[in-house]
Coordinates of C-alpha atoms in Angstrom, one line a residue:
M1 CA 0.0 0.0 0.0
R2 CA 1.4 3.4 -1.0
L3 CA 0.4 6.7 0.6
T4 CA -0.2 9.9 -1.4
G5 CA -0.3 13.5 0.0
G6 CA -3.9 14.3 -0.9
A7 CA -6.6 14.3 1.8
S8 CA -9.9 12.7 1.3
P9 CA -12.5 14.8 -0.5
A10 CA -14.8 14.1 2.4
D11 CA -12.3 14.8 5.2
A12 CA -13.8 15.3 8.7
R13 CA -13.4 18.2 11.1
S14 CA -12.7 15.7 13.9
G15 CA -8.9 16.1 13.5
A16 CA -8.5 12.6 12.1
G17 CA -5.9 12.4 9.4
V18 CA -7.2 11.2 6.1
R19 CA -4.9 10.2 3.2
R20 CA -5.5 8.6 -0.2
V21 CA -3.6 5.4 -0.7
W22 CA -2.9 3.1 -3.6
L23 CA -3.5 -0.6 -3.1
P24 CA -1.4 -3.5 -4.6
D25 CA -4.0 -4.1 -7.3
G26 CA -3.7 -0.5 -8.5
G27 CA -7.0 0.5 -6.9
S28 CA -7.3 3.5 -4.5
A29 CA -8.6 3.7 -0.9
Y30 CA -8.5 6.2 2.0
L31 CA -6.7 5.7 5.2
K32 CA -8.3 7.5 8.2
V33 CA -6.3 7.6 11.4
T34 CA -7.4 9.1 14.8
G35 CA -4.5 9.2 17.3
A36 CA -4.8 9.1 21.0
E37 CA -3.3 12.5 21.2
L38 CA -6.6 14.0 19.9
G39 CA -8.2 13.1 23.2
G40 CA -10.9 10.8 24.5
D41 CA -13.8 12.4 22.6
A42 CA -12.0 12.0 19.3
L43 CA -11.2 8.3 20.1
A44 CA -14.8 7.6 21.1
A45 CA -16.0 9.1 17.8
A46 CA -13.5 7.0 15.9
G47 CA -14.6 3.9 17.7
R48 CA -18.2 4.7 17.0
E49 CA -17.4 5.1 13.3
L50 CA -15.6 1.7 13.2
R51 CA -18.6 0.1 15.0
F52 CA -20.9 1.6 12.3
Y53 CA -18.8 0.2 9.4
R54 CA -18.6 -3.2 11.0
R55 CA -22.2 -3.6 12.4
V56 CA -24.4 -1.3 10.4
G57 CA -22.8 -0.3 7.1
P58 CA -23.0 -3.8 5.4
D59 CA -26.8 -3.9 5.8
A60 CA -27.7 -0.2 5.8
P61 CA -30.2 0.9 3.2
V62 CA -27.8 3.6 2.1
C63 CA -24.5 3.6 0.3
V64 CA -21.4 3.9 2.4
P65 CA -17.7 3.4 1.6
P66 CA -16.6 -0.3 2.1
L67 CA -14.5 -1.1 5.1
L68 CA -11.3 -2.8 3.8
G69 CA -9.5 -3.1 7.1
A70 CA -9.2 -1.6 10.6
F71 CA -7.0 -1.3 13.6
E72 CA -8.1 -0.3 17.1
A73 CA -5.8 0.0 20.1
D74 CA -4.9 2.4 22.9
A75 CA -2.8 4.4 20.5
G76 CA -5.7 5.1 18.2
V77 CA -8.1 3.9 15.5
A78 CA -7.3 3.4 11.8
L79 CA -9.8 2.7 9.1
L80 CA -9.0 1.7 5.5
L81 CA -12.0 2.7 3.4
G82 CA -12.7 1.9 -0.2
D83 CA -12.8 4.7 -2.7
A84 CA -16.6 5.2 -3.2
G85 CA -16.7 8.1 -5.6
E86 CA -15.8 11.7 -6.1
Q87 CA -16.9 14.9 -4.3
R88 CA -18.7 17.5 -6.4
D89 CA -18.8 21.2 -5.8
V90 CA -22.2 21.9 -4.3
A91 CA -22.7 24.9 -6.5
V92 CA -23.1 22.6 -9.5
W93 CA -25.3 20.0 -7.9
S94 CA -28.2 19.1 -10.1
P95 CA -31.8 18.7 -8.8
E96 CA -31.4 15.0 -9.2
L97 CA -28.3 14.9 -6.9
W98 CA -30.3 16.8 -4.2
R99 CA -33.2 14.5 -4.8
G100 CA -30.9 11.5 -4.3
L101 CA -29.6 12.8 -1.0
G102 CA -33.2 13.4 0.2
G103 CA -34.1 9.8 -0.6
T104 CA -30.9 8.6 1.1
L105 CA -31.6 10.4 4.3
A106 CA -35.2 9.1 4.3
R107 CA -34.0 5.5 4.0
L108 CA -31.5 6.1 6.8
H109 CA -34.0 7.7 9.1
T110 CA -36.7 5.1 8.6
M111 CA -34.5 2.0 9.0
P112 CA -34.8 0.2 12.4
V113 CA -32.4 1.5 15.0
P114 CA -29.6 -1.1 15.2
A115 CA -29.3 -3.2 18.4
G116 CA -26.9 -2.0 21.1
D117 CA -26.1 1.4 22.6
W118 CA -26.1 4.0 19.9
D119 CA -26.4 7.1 22.1
R120 CA -24.3 10.0 20.9
P121 CA -23.5 13.5 22.2
D122 CA -26.1 16.1 21.2
A123 CA -24.3 19.4 20.9
L124 CA -27.5 21.4 20.4
L125 CA -29.3 20.0 23.4
S126 CA -26.2 20.6 25.5
A127 CA -25.9 24.2 24.2
L128 CA -29.5 24.9 25.0
A129 CA -29.1 23.5 28.5
A130 CA -25.9 25.5 29.2
P131 CA -25.3 28.1 26.4
D132 CA -22.3 30.2 26.0
L133 CA -24.2 33.4 26.5
D134 CA -21.2 35.7 25.9
A135 CA -20.6 34.1 22.5
V136 CA -24.3 34.2 21.6
A137 CA -24.7 37.8 22.7
G138 CA -21.5 38.9 21.1
F139 CA -22.5 37.6 17.7
W140 CA -26.3 38.2 17.7
S141 CA -27.0 41.2 19.9
G142 CA -28.4 44.0 17.9
R143 CA -28.6 41.8 14.8
L144 CA -31.4 39.4 15.6
P145 CA -34.8 40.8 16.7
R146 CA -36.2 39.3 19.9
L147 CA -33.0 37.6 20.8
D148 CA -34.0 38.0 24.5
E149 CA -37.1 36.0 23.8
L150 CA -35.1 33.2 22.1
L151 CA -32.8 33.0 25.1
A152 CA -35.6 33.0 27.6
G153 CA -37.4 30.3 25.7
R154 CA -34.5 28.0 25.2
G155 CA -35.7 25.5 27.9
A156 CA -39.0 25.0 26.1
L157 CA -37.2 24.7 22.8
R158 CA -34.9 22.1 24.3
D159 CA -37.9 20.1 25.6
R160 CA -39.5 20.2 22.2
L161 CA -36.4 19.1 20.3
G162 CA -35.7 16.4 22.9
S163 CA -39.2 14.9 22.6
A164 CA -38.7 14.1 18.9
P165 CA -38.9 10.3 18.1
P166 CA -35.3 8.9 17.9
V167 CA -34.1 7.7 14.6
F168 CA -30.6 6.6 13.3
V169 CA -28.8 9.7 12.1
H170 CA -25.6 10.5 10.3
G171 CA -24.8 13.2 12.7
D172 CA -22.6 15.4 10.5
C173 CA -24.7 15.7 7.5
H174 CA -23.4 18.2 5.0
T175 CA -22.4 18.1 1.4
G176 CA -18.7 17.9 2.2
N177 CA -19.5 14.4 3.6
V178 CA -21.2 13.3 0.4
V179 CA -19.4 11.7 -2.6
H180 CA -20.9 10.5 -5.8
G181 CA -20.3 7.1 -7.4
N182 CA -23.1 5.1 -8.8
D183 CA -25.3 6.7 -6.2
V184 CA -25.1 9.2 -3.3
V185 CA -22.5 7.9 -0.8
L186 CA -22.4 9.2 2.8
C187 CA -19.0 9.4 4.4
D188 CA -17.6 10.2 7.9
W189 CA -19.8 8.4 10.3
Q190 CA -18.1 9.4 13.5
E191 CA -21.1 11.3 14.8
S192 CA -23.7 8.6 13.9
G193 CA -26.2 7.2 16.3
T194 CA -29.7 7.9 17.6
G195 CA -31.0 11.5 17.3
R196 CA -33.5 13.7 15.6
A197 CA -34.2 13.4 11.9
T198 CA -34.3 17.2 11.7
S199 CA -30.7 17.4 13.0
D200 CA -29.4 15.9 9.7
L201 CA -31.7 17.9 7.5
A202 CA -31.2 21.2 9.2
L203 CA -27.4 20.9 9.3
L204 CA -27.4 20.6 5.5
S205 CA -28.8 24.2 5.4
V206 CA -26.6 25.5 8.2
R207 CA -23.4 24.3 6.5
A208 CA -24.5 25.5 3.0
T209 CA -25.7 29.0 4.0
P210 CA -22.3 30.7 4.3
S211 CA -21.5 29.9 0.6
G212 CA -24.8 31.2 -0.6
T213 CA -26.2 27.8 -1.5
R214 CA -29.8 27.0 -0.7
V215 CA -31.0 23.5 -0.2
P216 CA -33.8 23.1 -2.8
A217 CA -37.3 21.9 -2.2
V218 CA -36.8 18.7 -4.2
L219 CA -34.7 17.3 -1.4
F220 CA -37.5 17.6 1.1
E221 CA -40.1 16.4 -1.5
E222 CA -38.1 13.2 -2.1
Y223 CA -37.5 12.8 1.7
L224 CA -41.3 12.9 2.4
R225 CA -42.0 10.6 -0.5
E226 CA -39.4 8.0 0.5
C227 CA -40.6 8.2 4.2
A228 CA -44.1 7.5 3.0
C229 CA -42.9 4.5 1.0
A230 CA -41.4 3.1 4.2
G231 CA -44.8 3.6 6.0
V232 CA -43.8 6.8 7.8
H233 CA -46.2 9.5 6.9
L234 CA -45.0 13.0 7.9
D235 CA -46.9 16.2 7.9
A236 CA -45.1 18.5 5.5
I237 CA -46.0 21.7 7.3
E238 CA -45.0 20.3 10.7
L239 CA -41.7 19.0 9.3
E240 CA -40.9 22.4 7.8
R241 CA -41.6 24.2 11.1
S242 CA -39.5 21.7 13.0
L243 CA -36.7 22.1 10.5
M244 CA -36.8 25.9 10.8
L245 CA -36.7 25.6 14.6
E246 CA -33.7 23.3 14.6
E247 CA -31.8 25.4 12.1
L248 CA -32.5 28.7 14.0
A249 CA -31.4 27.1 17.2
V250 CA -28.1 25.8 15.7
L251 CA -27.4 29.2 14.2
V252 CA -28.1 31.1 17.4
F253 CA -26.5 28.7 20.0
L254 CA -23.8 26.8 18.1
W255 CA -22.7 28.8 15.1
P256 CA -21.1 32.0 16.6
P257 CA -17.7 30.3 17.3
F258 CA -17.5 29.3 13.6
A259 CA -17.8 32.8 12.4
A260 CA -14.0 33.1 12.7
Y261 CA -13.7 30.5 9.9
N262 CA -15.9 32.5 7.5
D263 CA -15.5 35.6 5.4
P264 CA -17.7 38.7 5.9
A265 CA -20.1 37.7 3.1
G266 CA -20.6 34.3 4.6
I267 CA -21.3 35.8 8.0
D268 CA -23.8 38.2 6.5
R269 CA -25.6 35.3 4.8
V270 CA -25.9 33.5 8.2
R271 CA -27.3 36.5 9.9
R272 CA -29.8 37.1 7.2
R273 CA -30.8 33.5 7.2
A274 CA -31.4 33.6 11.0
R275 CA -33.5 36.7 10.7
Y276 CA -35.6 35.1 7.9
L277 CA -36.2 32.0 10.1
A278 CA -37.1 34.1 13.1
D279 CA -39.6 36.0 11.0
R280 CA -41.1 32.9 9.6
L281 CA -41.5 31.3 13.0
G282 CA -42.7 34.5 14.7
V283 CA -40.0 34.5 17.3

């Protein structure tokens, strides 16, 4: 096996090192290594991803990279993953690609939750319980109408989000973790486990907003259609409102620290998106 210098097109923010490698048969794969020096949370996430590939991936109703080999020890976790496709700039995604992603998420969310403990950290519920009020106020004060009402109502919002029926979620669902082969392929399963369906769907919009990309309606249309095919009939209006609540909560309570990684235009788009959501929700 020979290493190259290029990172995976679906590299994670976890700190794990990802490198493309060439196999003896001339094929390519990706080696993903999470070292113990990254800390306990990173190792736990890497172990969760390995467990997903071993126990869930082979029978999941969605396309995932094949696990070619793995190593797990106190020193860290290493995964060798088959090359499952190429990443495409989201700016040139066709409606059919968005539709395919909507169907993929619906199949993931409607499959039976795998046996075993698939609890996962929920950053949003944690932030609603104990928000960084200085960061929230520093970014949103004077820029988001009725911010005080949002802060005062965070307990009720947490209760509402926390009462959603648990499904199996990807956990870090954004277009950078999607590659395209013969179908839509979801990569980077370190945050997978039980959670809210809206957390996957809303994060797509949160991560796309700074670039000016909007998630088109065809994704949600296909999501609803595929859910119905699986016997899960969702109210489109209620789903839309739940999605807007989740997205607004993420932008207000989790996004401010990420402003430093975005340019002024991206920051402005995020602020305008939050105002739009607040207006639509009447909060």
